[in-house]
CSV table of C-alpha atoms in Angstrom, one decimal:
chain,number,residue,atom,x,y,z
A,1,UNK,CA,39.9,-58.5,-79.1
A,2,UNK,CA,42.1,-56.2,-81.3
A,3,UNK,CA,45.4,-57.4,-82.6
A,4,UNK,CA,47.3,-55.7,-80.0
A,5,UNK,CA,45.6,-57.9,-77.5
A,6,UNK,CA,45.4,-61.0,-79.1
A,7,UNK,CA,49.7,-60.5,-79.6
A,8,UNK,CA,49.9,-60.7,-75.9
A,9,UNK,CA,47.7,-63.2,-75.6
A,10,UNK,CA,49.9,-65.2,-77.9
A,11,UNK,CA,53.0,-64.0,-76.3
A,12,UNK,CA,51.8,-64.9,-72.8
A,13,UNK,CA,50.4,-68.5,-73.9
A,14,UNK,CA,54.2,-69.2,-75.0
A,15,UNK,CA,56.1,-67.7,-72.1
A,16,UNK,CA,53.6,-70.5,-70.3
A,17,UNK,CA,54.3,-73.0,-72.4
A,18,UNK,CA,58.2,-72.7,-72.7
A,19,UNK,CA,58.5,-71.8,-68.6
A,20,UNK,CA,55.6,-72.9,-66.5
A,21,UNK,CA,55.2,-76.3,-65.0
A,22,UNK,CA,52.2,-78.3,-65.5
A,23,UNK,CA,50.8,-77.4,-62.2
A,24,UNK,CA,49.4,-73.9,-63.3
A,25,UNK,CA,46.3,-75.4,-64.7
A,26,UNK,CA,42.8,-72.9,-65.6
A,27,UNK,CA,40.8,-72.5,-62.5
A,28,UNK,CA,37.3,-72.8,-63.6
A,29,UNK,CA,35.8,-71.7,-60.5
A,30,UNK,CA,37.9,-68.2,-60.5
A,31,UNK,CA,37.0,-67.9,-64.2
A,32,UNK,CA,33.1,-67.9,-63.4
A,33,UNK,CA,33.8,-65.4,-60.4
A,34,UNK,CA,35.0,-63.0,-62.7
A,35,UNK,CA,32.8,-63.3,-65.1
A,36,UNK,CA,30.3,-62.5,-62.6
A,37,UNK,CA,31.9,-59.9,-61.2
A,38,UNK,CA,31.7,-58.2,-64.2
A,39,UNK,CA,27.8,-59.5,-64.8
A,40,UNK,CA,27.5,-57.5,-61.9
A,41,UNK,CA,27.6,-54.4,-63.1
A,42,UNK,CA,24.6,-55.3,-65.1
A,43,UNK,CA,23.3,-57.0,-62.0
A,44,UNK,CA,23.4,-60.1,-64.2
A,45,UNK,CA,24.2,-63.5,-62.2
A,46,UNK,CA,25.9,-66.4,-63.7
A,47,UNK,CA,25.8,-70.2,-62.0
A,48,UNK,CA,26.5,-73.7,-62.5
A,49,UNK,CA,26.2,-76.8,-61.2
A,50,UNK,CA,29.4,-78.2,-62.1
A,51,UNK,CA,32.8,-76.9,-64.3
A,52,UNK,CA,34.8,-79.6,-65.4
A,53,UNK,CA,38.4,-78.4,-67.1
A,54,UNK,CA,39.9,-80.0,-70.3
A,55,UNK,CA,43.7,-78.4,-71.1
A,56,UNK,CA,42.2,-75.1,-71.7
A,57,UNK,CA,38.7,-75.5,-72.4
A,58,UNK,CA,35.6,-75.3,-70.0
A,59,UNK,CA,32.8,-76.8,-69.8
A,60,UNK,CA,29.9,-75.5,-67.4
A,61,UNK,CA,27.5,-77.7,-66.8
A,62,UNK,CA,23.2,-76.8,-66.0
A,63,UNK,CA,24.0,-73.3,-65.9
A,64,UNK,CA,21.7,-70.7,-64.7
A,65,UNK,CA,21.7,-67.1,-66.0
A,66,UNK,CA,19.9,-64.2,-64.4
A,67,UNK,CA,19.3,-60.6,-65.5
A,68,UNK,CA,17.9,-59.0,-62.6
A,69,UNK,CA,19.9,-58.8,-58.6
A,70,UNK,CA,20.2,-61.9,-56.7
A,71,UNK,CA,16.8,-62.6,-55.3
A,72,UNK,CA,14.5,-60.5,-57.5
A,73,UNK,CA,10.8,-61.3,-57.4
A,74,UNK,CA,9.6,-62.6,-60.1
A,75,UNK,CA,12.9,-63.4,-61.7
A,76,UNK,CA,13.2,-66.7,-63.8
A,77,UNK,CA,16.4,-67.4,-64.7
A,78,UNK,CA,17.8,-68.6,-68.2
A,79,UNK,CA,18.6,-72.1,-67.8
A,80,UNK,CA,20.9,-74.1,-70.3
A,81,UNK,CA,22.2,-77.7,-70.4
A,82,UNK,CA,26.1,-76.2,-71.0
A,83,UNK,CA,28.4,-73.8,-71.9
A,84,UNK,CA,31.7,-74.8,-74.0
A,85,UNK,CA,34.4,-72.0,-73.7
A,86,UNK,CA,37.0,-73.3,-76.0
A,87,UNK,CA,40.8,-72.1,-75.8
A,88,UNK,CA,41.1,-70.6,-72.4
A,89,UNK,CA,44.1,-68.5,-71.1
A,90,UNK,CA,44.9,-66.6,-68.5
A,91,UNK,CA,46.7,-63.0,-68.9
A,92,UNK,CA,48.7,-60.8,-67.4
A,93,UNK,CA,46.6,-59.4,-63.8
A,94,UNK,CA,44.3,-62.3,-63.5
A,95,UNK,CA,42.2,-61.1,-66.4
A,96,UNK,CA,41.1,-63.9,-69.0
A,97,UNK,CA,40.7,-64.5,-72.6
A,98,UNK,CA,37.9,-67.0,-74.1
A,99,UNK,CA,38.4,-67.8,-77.8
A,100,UNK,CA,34.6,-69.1,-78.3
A,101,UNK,CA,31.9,-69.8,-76.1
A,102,UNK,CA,29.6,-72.1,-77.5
A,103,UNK,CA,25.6,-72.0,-76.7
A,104,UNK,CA,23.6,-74.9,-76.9
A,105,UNK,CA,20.6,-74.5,-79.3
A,106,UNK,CA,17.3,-73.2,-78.3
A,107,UNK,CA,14.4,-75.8,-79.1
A,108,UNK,CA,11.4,-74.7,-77.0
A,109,UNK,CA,8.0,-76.1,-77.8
A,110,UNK,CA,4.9,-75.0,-75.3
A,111,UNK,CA,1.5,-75.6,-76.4
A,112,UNK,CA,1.2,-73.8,-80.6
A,113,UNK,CA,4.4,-72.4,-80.3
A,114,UNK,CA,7.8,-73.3,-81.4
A,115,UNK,CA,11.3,-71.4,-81.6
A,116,UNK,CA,14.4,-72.5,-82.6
A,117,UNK,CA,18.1,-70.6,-82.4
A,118,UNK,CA,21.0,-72.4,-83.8
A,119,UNK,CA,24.6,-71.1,-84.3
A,120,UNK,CA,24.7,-69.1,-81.1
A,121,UNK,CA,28.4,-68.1,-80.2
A,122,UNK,CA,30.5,-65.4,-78.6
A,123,UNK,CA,34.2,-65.1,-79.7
A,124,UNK,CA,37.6,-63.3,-78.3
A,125,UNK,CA,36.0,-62.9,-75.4
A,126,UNK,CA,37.7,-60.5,-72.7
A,127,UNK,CA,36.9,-61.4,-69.1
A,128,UNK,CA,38.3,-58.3,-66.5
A,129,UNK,CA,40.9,-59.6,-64.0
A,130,UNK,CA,39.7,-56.4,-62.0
A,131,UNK,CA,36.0,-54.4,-63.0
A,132,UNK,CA,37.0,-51.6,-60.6
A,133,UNK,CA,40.2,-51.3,-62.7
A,134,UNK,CA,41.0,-48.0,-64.9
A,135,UNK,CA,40.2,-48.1,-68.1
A,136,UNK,CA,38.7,-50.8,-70.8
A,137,UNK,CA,40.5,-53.3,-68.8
A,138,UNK,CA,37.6,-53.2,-66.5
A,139,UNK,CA,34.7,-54.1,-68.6
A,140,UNK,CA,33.8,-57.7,-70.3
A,141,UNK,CA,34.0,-57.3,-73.8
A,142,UNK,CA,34.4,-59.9,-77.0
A,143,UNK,CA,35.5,-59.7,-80.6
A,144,UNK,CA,32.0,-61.1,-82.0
A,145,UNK,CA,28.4,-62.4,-80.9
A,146,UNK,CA,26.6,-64.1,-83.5
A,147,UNK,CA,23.4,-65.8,-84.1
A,148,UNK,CA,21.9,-68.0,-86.8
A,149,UNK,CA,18.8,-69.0,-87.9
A,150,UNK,CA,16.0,-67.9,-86.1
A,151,UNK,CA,12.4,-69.1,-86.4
A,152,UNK,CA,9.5,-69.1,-84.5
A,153,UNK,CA,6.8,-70.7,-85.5
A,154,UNK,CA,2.4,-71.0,-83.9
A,155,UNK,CA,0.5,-73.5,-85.3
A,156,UNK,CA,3.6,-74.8,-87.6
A,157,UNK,CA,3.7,-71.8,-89.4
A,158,UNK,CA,6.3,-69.6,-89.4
A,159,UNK,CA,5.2,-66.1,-87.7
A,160,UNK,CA,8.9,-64.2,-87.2
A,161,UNK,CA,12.4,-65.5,-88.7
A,162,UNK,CA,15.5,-64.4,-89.1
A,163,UNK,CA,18.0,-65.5,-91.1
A,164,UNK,CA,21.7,-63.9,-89.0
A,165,UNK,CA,22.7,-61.4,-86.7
A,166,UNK,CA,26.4,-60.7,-85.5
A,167,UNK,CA,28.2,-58.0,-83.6
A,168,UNK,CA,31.7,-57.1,-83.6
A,169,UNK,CA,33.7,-54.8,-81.3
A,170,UNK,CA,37.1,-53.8,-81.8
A,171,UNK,CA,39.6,-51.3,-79.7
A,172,UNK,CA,41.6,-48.7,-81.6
A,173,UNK,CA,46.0,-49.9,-81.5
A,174,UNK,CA,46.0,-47.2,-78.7
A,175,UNK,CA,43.1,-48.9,-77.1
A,176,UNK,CA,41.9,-45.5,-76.4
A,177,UNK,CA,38.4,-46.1,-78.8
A,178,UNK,CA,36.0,-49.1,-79.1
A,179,UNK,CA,34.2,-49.4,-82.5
A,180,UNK,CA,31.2,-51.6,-82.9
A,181,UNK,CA,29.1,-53.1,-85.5
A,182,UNK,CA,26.1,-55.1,-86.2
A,183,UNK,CA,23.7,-56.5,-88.6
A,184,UNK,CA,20.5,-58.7,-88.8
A,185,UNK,CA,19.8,-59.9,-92.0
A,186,UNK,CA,16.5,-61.8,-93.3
A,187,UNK,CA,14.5,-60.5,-91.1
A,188,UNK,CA,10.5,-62.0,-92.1
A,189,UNK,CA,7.4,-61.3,-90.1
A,190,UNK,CA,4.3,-62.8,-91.3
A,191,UNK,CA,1.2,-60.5,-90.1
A,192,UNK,CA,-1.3,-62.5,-91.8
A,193,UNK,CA,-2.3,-64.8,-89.1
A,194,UNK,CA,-3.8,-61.5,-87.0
A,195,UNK,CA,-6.9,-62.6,-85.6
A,196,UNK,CA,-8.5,-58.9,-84.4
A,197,UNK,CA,-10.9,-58.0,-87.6
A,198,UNK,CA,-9.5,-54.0,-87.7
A,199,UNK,CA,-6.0,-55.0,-87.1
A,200,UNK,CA,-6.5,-57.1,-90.0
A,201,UNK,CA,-8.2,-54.5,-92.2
A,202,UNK,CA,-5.3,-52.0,-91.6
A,203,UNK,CA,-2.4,-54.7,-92.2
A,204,UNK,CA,-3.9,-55.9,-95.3
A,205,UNK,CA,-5.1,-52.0,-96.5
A,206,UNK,CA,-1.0,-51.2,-95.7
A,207,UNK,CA,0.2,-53.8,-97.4
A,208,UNK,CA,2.1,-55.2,-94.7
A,209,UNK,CA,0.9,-58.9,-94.3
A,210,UNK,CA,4.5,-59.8,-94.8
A,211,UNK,CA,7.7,-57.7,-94.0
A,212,UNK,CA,11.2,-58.2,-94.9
A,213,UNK,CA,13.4,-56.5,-93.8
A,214,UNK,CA,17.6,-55.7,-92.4
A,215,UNK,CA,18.9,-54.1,-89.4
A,216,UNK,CA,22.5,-52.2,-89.2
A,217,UNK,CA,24.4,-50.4,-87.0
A,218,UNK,CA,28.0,-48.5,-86.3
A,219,UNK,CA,29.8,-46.5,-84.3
A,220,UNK,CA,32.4,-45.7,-81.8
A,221,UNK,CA,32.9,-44.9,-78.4
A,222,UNK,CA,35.9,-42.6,-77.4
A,223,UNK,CA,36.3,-43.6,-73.6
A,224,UNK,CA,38.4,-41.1,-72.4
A,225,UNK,CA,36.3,-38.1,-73.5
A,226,UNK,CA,33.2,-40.0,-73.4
A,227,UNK,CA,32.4,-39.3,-76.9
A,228,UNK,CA,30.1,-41.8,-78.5
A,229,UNK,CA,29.1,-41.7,-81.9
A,230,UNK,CA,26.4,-43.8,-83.5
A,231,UNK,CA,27.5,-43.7,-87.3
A,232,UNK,CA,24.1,-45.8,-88.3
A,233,UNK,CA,21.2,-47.3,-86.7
A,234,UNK,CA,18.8,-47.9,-89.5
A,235,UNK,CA,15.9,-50.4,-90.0
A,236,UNK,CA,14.8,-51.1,-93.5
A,237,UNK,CA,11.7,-52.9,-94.8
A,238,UNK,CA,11.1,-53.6,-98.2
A,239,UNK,CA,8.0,-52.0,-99.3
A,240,UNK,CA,7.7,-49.8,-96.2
A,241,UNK,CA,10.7,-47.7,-96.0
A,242,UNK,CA,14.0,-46.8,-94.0
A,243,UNK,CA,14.1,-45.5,-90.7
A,244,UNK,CA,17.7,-44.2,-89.8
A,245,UNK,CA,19.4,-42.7,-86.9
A,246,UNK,CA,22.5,-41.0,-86.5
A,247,UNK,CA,24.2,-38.7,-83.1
A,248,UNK,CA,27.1,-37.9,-81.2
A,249,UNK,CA,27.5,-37.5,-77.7
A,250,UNK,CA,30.0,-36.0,-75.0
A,251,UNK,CA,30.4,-37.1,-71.8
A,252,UNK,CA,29.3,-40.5,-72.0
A,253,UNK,CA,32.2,-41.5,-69.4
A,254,UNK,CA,33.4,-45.1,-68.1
A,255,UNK,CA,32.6,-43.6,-64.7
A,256,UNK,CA,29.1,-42.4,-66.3
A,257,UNK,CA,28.5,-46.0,-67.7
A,258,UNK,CA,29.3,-47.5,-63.7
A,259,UNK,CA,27.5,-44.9,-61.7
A,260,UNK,CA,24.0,-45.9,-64.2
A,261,UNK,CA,24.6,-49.3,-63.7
A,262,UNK,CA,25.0,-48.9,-59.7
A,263,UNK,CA,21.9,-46.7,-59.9
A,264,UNK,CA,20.2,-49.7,-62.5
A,265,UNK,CA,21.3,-52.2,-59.8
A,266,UNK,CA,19.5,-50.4,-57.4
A,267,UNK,CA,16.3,-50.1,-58.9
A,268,UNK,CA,16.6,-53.8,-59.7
A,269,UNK,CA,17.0,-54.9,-56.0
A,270,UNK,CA,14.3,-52.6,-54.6
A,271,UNK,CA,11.3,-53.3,-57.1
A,272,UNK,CA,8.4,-52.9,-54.7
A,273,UNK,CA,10.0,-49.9,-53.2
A,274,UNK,CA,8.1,-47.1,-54.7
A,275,UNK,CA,10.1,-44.6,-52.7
A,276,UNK,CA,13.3,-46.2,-53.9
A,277,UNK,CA,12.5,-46.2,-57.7
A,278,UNK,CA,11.7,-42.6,-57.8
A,279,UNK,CA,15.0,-41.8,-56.1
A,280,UNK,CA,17.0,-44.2,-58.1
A,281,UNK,CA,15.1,-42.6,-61.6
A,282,UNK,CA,15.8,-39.2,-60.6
A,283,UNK,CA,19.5,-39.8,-59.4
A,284,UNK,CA,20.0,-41.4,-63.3
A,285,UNK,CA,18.5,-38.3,-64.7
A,286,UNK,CA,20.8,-36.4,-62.6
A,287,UNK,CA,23.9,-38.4,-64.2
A,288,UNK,CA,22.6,-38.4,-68.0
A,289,UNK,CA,22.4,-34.5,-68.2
A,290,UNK,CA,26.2,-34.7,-67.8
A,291,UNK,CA,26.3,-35.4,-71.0
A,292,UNK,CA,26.1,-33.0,-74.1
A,293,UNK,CA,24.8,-33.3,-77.7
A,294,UNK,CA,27.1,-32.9,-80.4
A,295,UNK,CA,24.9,-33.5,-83.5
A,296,UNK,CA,21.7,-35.8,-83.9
A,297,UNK,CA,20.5,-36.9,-87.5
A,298,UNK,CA,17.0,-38.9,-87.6
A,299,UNK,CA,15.8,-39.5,-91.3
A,300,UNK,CA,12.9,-41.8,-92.9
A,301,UNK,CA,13.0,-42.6,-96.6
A,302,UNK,CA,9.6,-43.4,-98.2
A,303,UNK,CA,9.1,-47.1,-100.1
A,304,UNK,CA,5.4,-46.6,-100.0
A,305,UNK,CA,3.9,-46.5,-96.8
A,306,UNK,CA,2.5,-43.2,-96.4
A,307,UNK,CA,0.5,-43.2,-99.7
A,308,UNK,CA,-1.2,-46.5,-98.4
A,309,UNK,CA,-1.2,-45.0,-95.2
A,310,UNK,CA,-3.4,-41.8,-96.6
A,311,UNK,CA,-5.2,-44.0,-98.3
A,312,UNK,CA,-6.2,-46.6,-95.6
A,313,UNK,CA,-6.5,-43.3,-93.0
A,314,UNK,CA,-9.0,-41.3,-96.2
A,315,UNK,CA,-10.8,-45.0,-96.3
A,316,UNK,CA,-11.7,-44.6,-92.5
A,317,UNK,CA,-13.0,-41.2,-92.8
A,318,UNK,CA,-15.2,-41.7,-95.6
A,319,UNK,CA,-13.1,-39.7,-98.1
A,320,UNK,CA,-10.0,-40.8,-100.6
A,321,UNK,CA,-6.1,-40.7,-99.8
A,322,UNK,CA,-5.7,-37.2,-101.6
A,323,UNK,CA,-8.4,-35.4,-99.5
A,324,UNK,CA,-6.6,-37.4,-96.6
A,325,UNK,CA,-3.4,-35.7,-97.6
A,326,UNK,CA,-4.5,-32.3,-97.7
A,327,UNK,CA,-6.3,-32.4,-94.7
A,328,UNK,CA,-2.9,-33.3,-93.1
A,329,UNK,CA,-1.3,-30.3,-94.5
A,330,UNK,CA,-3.8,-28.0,-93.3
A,331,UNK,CA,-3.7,-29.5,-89.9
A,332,UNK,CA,0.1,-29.2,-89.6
A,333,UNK,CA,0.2,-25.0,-88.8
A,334,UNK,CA,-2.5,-25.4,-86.7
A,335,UNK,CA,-0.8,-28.0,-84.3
A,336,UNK,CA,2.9,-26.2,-84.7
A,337,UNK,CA,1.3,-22.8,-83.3
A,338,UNK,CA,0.7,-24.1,-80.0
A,339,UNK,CA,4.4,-25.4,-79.9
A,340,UNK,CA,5.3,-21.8,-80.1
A,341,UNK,CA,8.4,-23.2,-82.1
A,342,UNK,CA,9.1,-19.7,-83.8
A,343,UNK,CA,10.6,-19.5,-87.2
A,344,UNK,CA,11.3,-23.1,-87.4
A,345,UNK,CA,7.3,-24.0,-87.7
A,346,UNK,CA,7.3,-22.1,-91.6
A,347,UNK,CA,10.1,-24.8,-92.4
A,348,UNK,CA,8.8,-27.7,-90.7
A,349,UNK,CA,5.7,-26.5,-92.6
A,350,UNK,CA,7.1,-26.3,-95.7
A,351,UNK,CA,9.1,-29.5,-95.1
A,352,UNK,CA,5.7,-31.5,-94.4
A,353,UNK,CA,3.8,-30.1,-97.6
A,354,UNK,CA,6.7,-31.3,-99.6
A,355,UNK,CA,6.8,-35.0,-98.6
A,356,UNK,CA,3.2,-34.9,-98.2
A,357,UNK,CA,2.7,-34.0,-102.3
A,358,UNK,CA,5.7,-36.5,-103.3
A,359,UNK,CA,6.7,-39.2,-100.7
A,360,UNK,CA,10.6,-39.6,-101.1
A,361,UNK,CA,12.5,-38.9,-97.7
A,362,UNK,CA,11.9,-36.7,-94.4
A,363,UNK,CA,15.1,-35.9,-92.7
A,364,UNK,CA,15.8,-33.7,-89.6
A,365,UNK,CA,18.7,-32.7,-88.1
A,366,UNK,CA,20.2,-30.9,-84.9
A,367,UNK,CA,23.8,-29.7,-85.8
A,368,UNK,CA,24.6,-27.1,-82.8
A,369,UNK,CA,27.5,-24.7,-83.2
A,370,UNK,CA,29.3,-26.2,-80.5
A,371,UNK,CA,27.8,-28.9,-77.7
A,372,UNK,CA,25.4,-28.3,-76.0
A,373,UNK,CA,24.3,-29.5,-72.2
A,374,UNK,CA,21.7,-31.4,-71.9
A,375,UNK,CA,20.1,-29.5,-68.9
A,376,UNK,CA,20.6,-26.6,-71.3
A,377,UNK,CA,18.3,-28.7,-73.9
A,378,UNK,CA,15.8,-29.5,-70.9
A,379,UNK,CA,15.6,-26.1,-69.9
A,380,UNK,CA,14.8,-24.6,-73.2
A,381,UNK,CA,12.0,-27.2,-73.7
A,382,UNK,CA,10.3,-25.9,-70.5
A,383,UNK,CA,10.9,-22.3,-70.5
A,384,UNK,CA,11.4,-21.3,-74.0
A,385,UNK,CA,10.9,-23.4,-76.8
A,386,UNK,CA,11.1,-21.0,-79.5
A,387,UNK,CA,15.0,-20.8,-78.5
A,388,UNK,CA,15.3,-24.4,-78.9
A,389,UNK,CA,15.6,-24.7,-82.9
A,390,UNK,CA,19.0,-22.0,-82.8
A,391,UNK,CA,20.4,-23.7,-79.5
A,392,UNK,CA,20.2,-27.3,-81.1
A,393,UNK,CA,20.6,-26.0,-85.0
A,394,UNK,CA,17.4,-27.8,-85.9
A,395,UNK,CA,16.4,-28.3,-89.5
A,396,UNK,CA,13.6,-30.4,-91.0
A,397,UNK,CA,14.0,-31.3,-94.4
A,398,UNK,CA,12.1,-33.1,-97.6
A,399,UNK,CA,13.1,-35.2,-100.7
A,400,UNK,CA,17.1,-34.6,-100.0
């Protein structure tokens, strides 16, 4: 939670101390209600077996977590031994605050395979009092999720690990913005133990029997406007490269966010209903092109994968990684053509040849004069897509 809640959070836990009698203990089974009422917009269930209450911590006991409606087919649900939330209080219109939940560690062994997950937790957790409330104040939120070690392992040898990931959200002092962040740090594949002989030949042509790599994200969400902007998304693998992302949206409501997650619940509960799904797809459609695009950046910067990749691809062809290279160039007018993309395929053409000869970074960006509609976006795909690169203010750029 931001500082503004956690001071009346601290205010409220002394006006209870100094005033209340020792009657007005934590309800445990009210607590898991509303944290299930707010699951439910997710169509996420919560149960357990028993909830025993210590002062203000709660302990819920063979607890059984679903993602999918009540009564899905198909659906197992997550099943752990106990949850700990620690330093429990309730606020001002029924709503809660959880200082940590604790998750037990994940030691799963079945047949070859082994993963473990230790260090799981969830802190400054804010539970609704009311999810059809105005507002934030209607949607489950914490200050930080983390995770530790990851490692799973076939055979005893390690095949994926990771070494921490954590997100943090935090509300602006007006509580009018959320920001968010998160990271996931030593992240290790080992691709070596592929078994399928081409699969093999490419990995080990690419250079890519191991990976190491990071994950990072940041942005904000402006709730009344429904402005979200993604700062970062970006993916980095030594000796491969950097894949980042970068947008802002309009529109991107609180009542947007409930009315996909009614329509999400209802695909959920009607999964055999062909019919159903169609209607439900189309109606979410419907809602997303409410929203308009404000400026998209995608860019990927070269630490040696495409020259392998020529190489490897000239290999297969019976020729070398240059020839490879310039065959791609040549190839590149001829595909853009039949896009019918206008002035825009000289640039991307340009643009291609120039990361093509010297492999640094490709970037391309969409930076409209003002928003733009989605349905405007869609409609320009289908009916005129030579109009598309001066409605979106596309530009594809190399080694910038």
């Amino acid at each position: 939670m931001t500082l503004n809640r956690s001071m009346k959070s601290l205010l409220a836990g002394a006006a209870i101390i100094g005033f209340a009698s020792p009657a007005l203990a934590l309800d445990g089974q009210d607590l898991l209600a509303k944290i299930n009422a707010s699951y439910a917009a997710g169509g996420g269930t919560l149960s357990a077996e028993s909830i025993e209450v210590d002062g203000s911590d709660v302990t819920m006991k063979n607890v059984k977590f679903s993602v999918g409606a009540a009564g899905t087919p198909g659906e197992t649900p997550l099943t752990l031994s106990e949850l700990s939330l620690q330093g429990v209080s309730e606020e001002e219109g029924g709503a809660y605050l959880i200082e940590k939940v604790e998750f037990p560690e994940v030691d799963f062994k079945e047949d070859k395979t082994s993963i473990s997950v230790t260090e799981l937790y969830l802190s400054g957790v804010y539970i609704p009092g009311d999810p059809n409330a105005e507002g934030l104040d209607s949607i489950m939120f914490y200050d930080e999720a983390h995770s530790g070690p990851i490692d799973i392992t076939i055979d005893g040898k390690s095949v994926f690990s990771m070494t921490e990931a954590v997100a943090t959200m935090g509300l602006s002092e007006d509580e009018s913005t959320m920001t968010f962040e998160a990271s996931a740090t030593g992240l290790k594949a080992d691709l070596s133990t592929i078994e399928d002989p081409k699969a093999k030949e490419a990995v080990e042509a690419l250079q890519l029997t191991t990976l190491d790599g990071s994950l990072n994200m940041s942005g904000s969400w402006e709730v009344e406007s429904g402005t979200i902007e993604v700062d970062d998304y970006s993916i980095d693998f030594s000796n491969v490269g950097k894949l980042s992302l970068a947008f802002s949206m309009s529109g991107y409501t609180l009542d947007l966010v409930k009315q996909l997650q009614e329509q999400a619940r209802t695909m959920q509960g009607q999964p055999q209903d062909e019919q159903a799904q169609q209607a439900a797809g189309l109606a979410m459609l419907g809602l997303v092109q409410q929203m308009t695009l404000v400026n998209a950046k995608i860019r990927f910067e070269d630490a040696g994968i495409t020259k392998r990749g020529f190489d490897y691809a000239g290999k297969t062809q019976g020729t070398d990684g240059n020839q490879m290279a310039q065959m791609v160039k040549g190839m590149v007018p001829l595909l853009l053509a039949q896009a019918n993309l206008g002035a825009l395929q000289n640039e991307i053409t340009a643009a291609v040849n120039s990361y093509v000869d010297d492999p640094k970074a490709l970037t391309i960006v969409a930076a409209p004069a003002s928003p733009v509609a989605f349905p405007m976006i869609m409609g320009a795909a289908m009916g005129a897509p030579d109009s598309i690169p001066t409605l979106i203010g596309l530009k594809v750029t190399a080694n910038d």
